[in-house]
Amino acid sequence: MIRKIIKINEEKCNGCGICAEACHEGAIGMVDGKAKLLREDYCDGLGDCLPACPVEAISFETREAPAYDHEAVLKAQKENKDEPTSCACQSSVPQNLEGSKSHLAQWPVQIKLVPPTAPYLSGADLLIAADCTSFSFGDFHRQFMKGKVTLIGCPKLDMEDYSEKLSEILRLNDISSVHVARMEVPCCGGIEFAVKNALAKCGKNIPLTITTFTIDGDCYTE
């Protein structure tokens, strides 16, 4: 039959495995360090894996493919319920770090690597920080990270707009508040813009606070 199904660009794929985590049907797996569509009949065409991919290696295509077999998916899930479900690289597997020696509450921290449905996002006070901020302010962990889920990125070096990824995170989770930490340099305005754009897109009224850090170790909050 002709239907919508996912397509994986292996050249773009960085092997993080987050898409395999996000695919509840088990259609995607990791083969030789790359994501593969292992079972076309397990792919429901809804694309839970799309927003999870940090390098946008997954897209939709419409082509000849076997029909989605829901019964087969349920049977496979039942058979594999006692087996580990994660195929992801350990560097990007969601982890709660409660009780760690720092104030970092979770892993991963990079915006590009955080799965939008990571369990630690539920009910979180979110700190979205430019990665230079923690180096410019000596007490950053205690004053800004404590009690928050921290996501970091650099809009200049990553050369991307985080708006879509952040909008997905805000839409799918009951986020309590958002605090942006940015540097005073103009290029850092990209992370503030992305957060404001994501808040507008997600359709929720979430409190926003912005703290700007100077390169000489000071800061001010709006």
PDB file of N, CA and C in Angstrom, residues 90-139:
ATOM      1  N   GLN A  90      25.012   5.878  25.536  1.00  0.00           N
ATOM      2  CA  GLN A  90      24.865   6.212  26.950  1.00  0.00           C
ATOM      3  C   GLN A  90      25.021   7.700  27.218  1.00  0.00           C
ATOM      4  N   SER A  91      25.704   8.429  26.316  1.00  0.00           N
ATOM      5  CA  SER A  91      25.882   9.862  26.531  1.00  0.00           C
ATOM      6  C   SER A  91      24.585  10.626  26.379  1.00  0.00           C
ATOM      7  N   SER A  92      23.560  10.023  25.764  1.00  0.00           N
ATOM      8  CA  SER A  92      22.311  10.738  25.547  1.00  0.00           C
ATOM      9  C   SER A  92      21.103  10.043  26.166  1.00  0.00           C
ATOM     10  N   VAL A  93      21.318   8.992  26.953  1.00  0.00           N
ATOM     11  CA  VAL A  93      20.213   8.337  27.648  1.00  0.00           C
ATOM     12  C   VAL A  93      19.766   9.227  28.805  1.00  0.00           C
ATOM     13  N   PRO A  94      18.460   9.548  28.892  1.00  0.00           N
ATOM     14  CA  PRO A  94      17.983  10.416  29.976  1.00  0.00           C
ATOM     15  C   PRO A  94      18.269   9.825  31.348  1.00  0.00           C
ATOM     16  N   GLN A  95      18.868  10.629  32.211  1.00  0.00           N
ATOM     17  CA  GLN A  95      19.188  10.185  33.563  1.00  0.00           C
ATOM     18  C   GLN A  95      18.866  11.286  34.566  1.00  0.00           C
ATOM     19  N   ASN A  96      18.265  10.887  35.680  1.00  0.00           N
ATOM     20  CA  ASN A  96      18.029  11.800  36.793  1.00  0.00           C
ATOM     21  C   ASN A  96      19.241  11.731  37.713  1.00  0.00           C
ATOM     22  N   LEU A  97      19.848  12.881  38.003  1.00  0.00           N
ATOM     23  CA  LEU A  97      21.079  12.912  38.796  1.00  0.00           C
ATOM     24  C   LEU A  97      20.839  13.366  40.234  1.00  0.00           C
ATOM     25  N   GLU A  98      19.658  13.120  40.748  1.00  0.00           N
ATOM     26  CA  GLU A  98      19.347  13.510  42.127  1.00  0.00           C
ATOM     27  C   GLU A  98      20.359  12.885  43.085  1.00  0.00           C
ATOM     28  N   GLY A  99      20.922  13.694  43.956  1.00  0.00           N
ATOM     29  CA  GLY A  99      21.911  13.210  44.902  1.00  0.00           C
ATOM     30  C   GLY A  99      23.336  13.343  44.408  1.00  0.00           C
ATOM     31  N   SER A 100      23.523  13.946  43.212  1.00  0.00           N
ATOM     32  CA  SER A 100      24.880  14.117  42.702  1.00  0.00           C
ATOM     33  C   SER A 100      25.592  15.221  43.480  1.00  0.00           C
ATOM     34  N   LYS A 101      26.899  15.324  43.295  1.00  0.00           N
ATOM     35  CA  LYS A 101      27.700  16.292  44.043  1.00  0.00           C
ATOM     36  C   LYS A 101      27.549  17.714  43.515  1.00  0.00           C
ATOM     37  N   SER A 102      27.021  17.872  42.310  1.00  0.00           N
ATOM     38  CA  SER A 102      26.785  19.215  41.774  1.00  0.00           C
ATOM     39  C   SER A 102      25.290  19.512  41.841  1.00  0.00           C
ATOM     40  N   HIS A 103      24.890  20.655  41.309  1.00  0.00           N
ATOM     41  CA  HIS A 103      23.467  20.992  41.259  1.00  0.00           C
ATOM     42  C   HIS A 103      22.860  20.642  39.909  1.00  0.00           C
ATOM     43  N   LEU A 104      23.588  19.910  39.080  1.00  0.00           N
ATOM     44  CA  LEU A 104      23.024  19.428  37.819  1.00  0.00           C
ATOM     45  C   LEU A 104      22.035  18.312  38.131  1.00  0.00           C
ATOM     46  N   ALA A 105      20.790  18.497  37.683  1.00  0.00           N
ATOM     47  CA  ALA A 105      19.722  17.576  38.079  1.00  0.00           C
ATOM     48  C   ALA A 105      19.544  16.408  37.128  1.00  0.00           C
ATOM     49  N   GLN A 106      20.085  16.504  35.905  1.00  0.00           N
ATOM     50  CA  GLN A 106      19.788  15.484  34.900  1.00  0.00           C
ATOM     51  C   GLN A 106      20.887  15.428  33.839  1.00  0.00           C
ATOM     52  N   TRP A 107      20.794  14.402  33.033  1.00  0.00           N
ATOM     53  CA  TRP A 107      21.674  14.228  31.871  1.00  0.00           C
ATOM     54  C   TRP A 107      20.844  13.641  30.741  1.00  0.00           C
ATOM     55  N   PRO A 108      21.046  14.067  29.475  1.00  0.00           N
ATOM     56  CA  PRO A 108      22.016  15.051  28.989  1.00  0.00           C
ATOM     57  C   PRO A 108      21.568  16.481  29.246  1.00  0.00           C
ATOM     58  N   VAL A 109      22.461  17.428  28.955  1.00  0.00           N
ATOM     59  CA  VAL A 109      22.153  18.840  29.167  1.00  0.00           C
ATOM     60  C   VAL A 109      22.084  19.625  27.857  1.00  0.00           C
ATOM     61  N   GLN A 110      22.723  19.128  26.799  1.00  0.00           N
ATOM     62  CA  GLN A 110      22.705  19.845  25.532  1.00  0.00           C
ATOM     63  C   GLN A 110      21.288  19.860  24.952  1.00  0.00           C
ATOM     64  N   ILE A 111      20.824  21.033  24.541  1.00  0.00           N
ATOM     65  CA  ILE A 111      19.481  21.156  23.964  1.00  0.00           C
ATOM     66  C   ILE A 111      19.295  20.167  22.816  1.00  0.00           C
ATOM     67  N   LYS A 112      20.307  20.005  21.995  1.00  0.00           N
ATOM     68  CA  LYS A 112      20.207  19.127  20.828  1.00  0.00           C
ATOM     69  C   LYS A 112      20.036  17.658  21.213  1.00  0.00           C
ATOM     70  N   LEU A 113      20.480  17.264  22.384  1.00  0.00           N
ATOM     71  CA  LEU A 113      20.456  15.855  22.782  1.00  0.00           C
ATOM     72  C   LEU A 113      19.313  15.481  23.711  1.00  0.00           C
ATOM     73  N   VAL A 114      18.663  16.468  24.311  1.00  0.00           N
ATOM     74  CA  VAL A 114      17.604  16.172  25.276  1.00  0.00           C
ATOM     75  C   VAL A 114      16.348  15.658  24.564  1.00  0.00           C
ATOM     76  N   PRO A 115      15.876  14.452  24.877  1.00  0.00           N
ATOM     77  CA  PRO A 115      14.621  13.967  24.291  1.00  0.00           C
ATOM     78  C   PRO A 115      13.452  14.814  24.794  1.00  0.00           C
ATOM     79  N   PRO A 116      12.563  15.267  23.932  1.00  0.00           N
ATOM     80  CA  PRO A 116      11.446  16.107  24.376  1.00  0.00           C
ATOM     81  C   PRO A 116      10.535  15.443  25.392  1.00  0.00           C
ATOM     82  N   THR A 117      10.575  14.112  25.464  1.00  0.00           N
ATOM     83  CA  THR A 117       9.717  13.407  26.418  1.00  0.00           C
ATOM     84  C   THR A 117      10.509  12.827  27.589  1.00  0.00           C
ATOM     85  N   ALA A 118      11.704  13.337  27.843  1.00  0.00           N
ATOM     86  CA  ALA A 118      12.501  12.856  28.975  1.00  0.00           C
ATOM     87  C   ALA A 118      11.706  13.003  30.269  1.00  0.00           C
ATOM     88  N   PRO A 119      11.675  11.991  31.116  1.00  0.00           N
ATOM     89  CA  PRO A 119      10.819  12.026  32.311  1.00  0.00           C
ATOM     90  C   PRO A 119      11.142  13.162  33.276  1.00  0.00           C
ATOM     91  N   TYR A 120      12.399  13.613  33.325  1.00  0.00           N
ATOM     92  CA  TYR A 120      12.758  14.669  34.267  1.00  0.00           C
ATOM     93  C   TYR A 120      12.200  16.038  33.870  1.00  0.00           C
ATOM     94  N   LEU A 121      11.619  16.155  32.671  1.00  0.00           N
ATOM     95  CA  LEU A 121      11.051  17.433  32.234  1.00  0.00           C
ATOM     96  C   LEU A 121       9.669  17.694  32.828  1.00  0.00           C
ATOM     97  N   SER A 122       9.007  16.661  33.283  1.00  0.00           N
ATOM     98  CA  SER A 122       7.654  16.808  33.809  1.00  0.00           C
ATOM     99  C   SER A 122       7.644  17.680  35.066  1.00  0.00           C
ATOM    100  N   GLY A 123       6.914  18.798  35.008  1.00  0.00           N
ATOM    101  CA  GLY A 123       6.788  19.701  36.152  1.00  0.00           C
ATOM    102  C   GLY A 123       8.031  20.504  36.457  1.00  0.00           C
ATOM    103  N   ALA A 124       8.992  20.535  35.533  1.00  0.00           N
ATOM    104  CA  ALA A 124      10.294  21.147  35.812  1.00  0.00           C
ATOM    105  C   ALA A 124      10.266  22.673  35.769  1.00  0.00           C
ATOM    106  N   ASP A 125      11.105  23.261  36.610  1.00  0.00           N
ATOM    107  CA  ASP A 125      11.521  24.649  36.428  1.00  0.00           C
ATOM    108  C   ASP A 125      12.738  24.569  35.509  1.00  0.00           C
ATOM    109  N   LEU A 126      12.613  25.157  34.335  1.00  0.00           N
ATOM    110  CA  LEU A 126      13.603  24.954  33.283  1.00  0.00           C
ATOM    111  C   LEU A 126      14.585  26.125  33.221  1.00  0.00           C
ATOM    112  N   LEU A 127      15.882  25.800  33.268  1.00  0.00           N
ATOM    113  CA  LEU A 127      16.930  26.792  33.049  1.00  0.00           C
ATOM    114  C   LEU A 127      17.515  26.529  31.668  1.00  0.00           C
ATOM    115  N   ILE A 128      17.349  27.476  30.763  1.00  0.00           N
ATOM    116  CA  ILE A 128      17.891  27.356  29.411  1.00  0.00           C
ATOM    117  C   ILE A 128      19.047  28.339  29.311  1.00  0.00           C
ATOM    118  N   ALA A 129      20.263  27.801  29.274  1.00  0.00           N
ATOM    119  CA  ALA A 129      21.454  28.636  29.447  1.00  0.00           C
ATOM    120  C   ALA A 129      22.397  28.566  28.257  1.00  0.00           C
ATOM    121  N   ALA A 130      22.918  29.729  27.887  1.00  0.00           N
ATOM    122  CA  ALA A 130      24.040  29.751  26.965  1.00  0.00           C
ATOM    123  C   ALA A 130      25.225  29.119  27.678  1.00  0.00           C
ATOM    124  N   ASP A 131      25.975  28.267  26.990  1.00  0.00           N
ATOM    125  CA  ASP A 131      26.963  27.463  27.707  1.00  0.00           C
ATOM    126  C   ASP A 131      28.114  28.268  28.308  1.00  0.00           C
ATOM    127  N   CYS A 132      28.306  29.510  27.885  1.00  0.00           N
ATOM    128  CA  CYS A 132      29.369  30.331  28.480  1.00  0.00           C
ATOM    129  C   CYS A 132      29.009  30.883  29.857  1.00  0.00           C
ATOM    130  N   THR A 133      27.712  30.911  30.165  1.00  0.00           N
ATOM    131  CA  THR A 133      27.282  31.586  31.394  1.00  0.00           C
ATOM    132  C   THR A 133      27.874  30.954  32.647  1.00  0.00           C
ATOM    133  N   SER A 134      27.956  29.634  32.677  1.00  0.00           N
ATOM    134  CA  SER A 134      28.446  28.967  33.880  1.00  0.00           C
ATOM    135  C   SER A 134      29.930  29.218  34.116  1.00  0.00           C
ATOM    136  N   PHE A 135      30.656  29.612  33.068  1.00  0.00           N
ATOM    137  CA  PHE A 135      32.085  29.903  33.208  1.00  0.00           C
ATOM    138  C   PHE A 135      32.337  31.361  33.585  1.00  0.00           C
ATOM    139  N   SER A 136      31.363  32.210  33.314  1.00  0.00           N
ATOM    140  CA  SER A 136      31.564  33.636  33.586  1.00  0.00           C
ATOM    141  C   SER A 136      31.119  34.031  34.989  1.00  0.00           C
ATOM    142  N   PHE A 137      30.332  33.159  35.635  1.00  0.00           N
ATOM    143  CA  PHE A 137      29.774  33.503  36.943  1.00  0.00           C
ATOM    144  C   PHE A 137      30.125  32.393  37.928  1.00  0.00           C
ATOM    145  N   GLY A 138      30.930  32.700  38.923  1.00  0.00           N
ATOM    146  CA  GLY A 138      31.500  31.696  39.807  1.00  0.00           C
ATOM    147  C   GLY A 138      30.495  30.877  40.595  1.00  0.00           C
ATOM    148  N   ASP A 139      29.362  31.465  40.962  1.00  0.00           N
ATOM    149  CA  ASP A 139      28.384  30.768  41.811  1.00  0.00           C
ATOM    150  C   ASP A 139      27.170  30.316  40.997  1.00  0.00           C
TER     151      ASP A 139
END
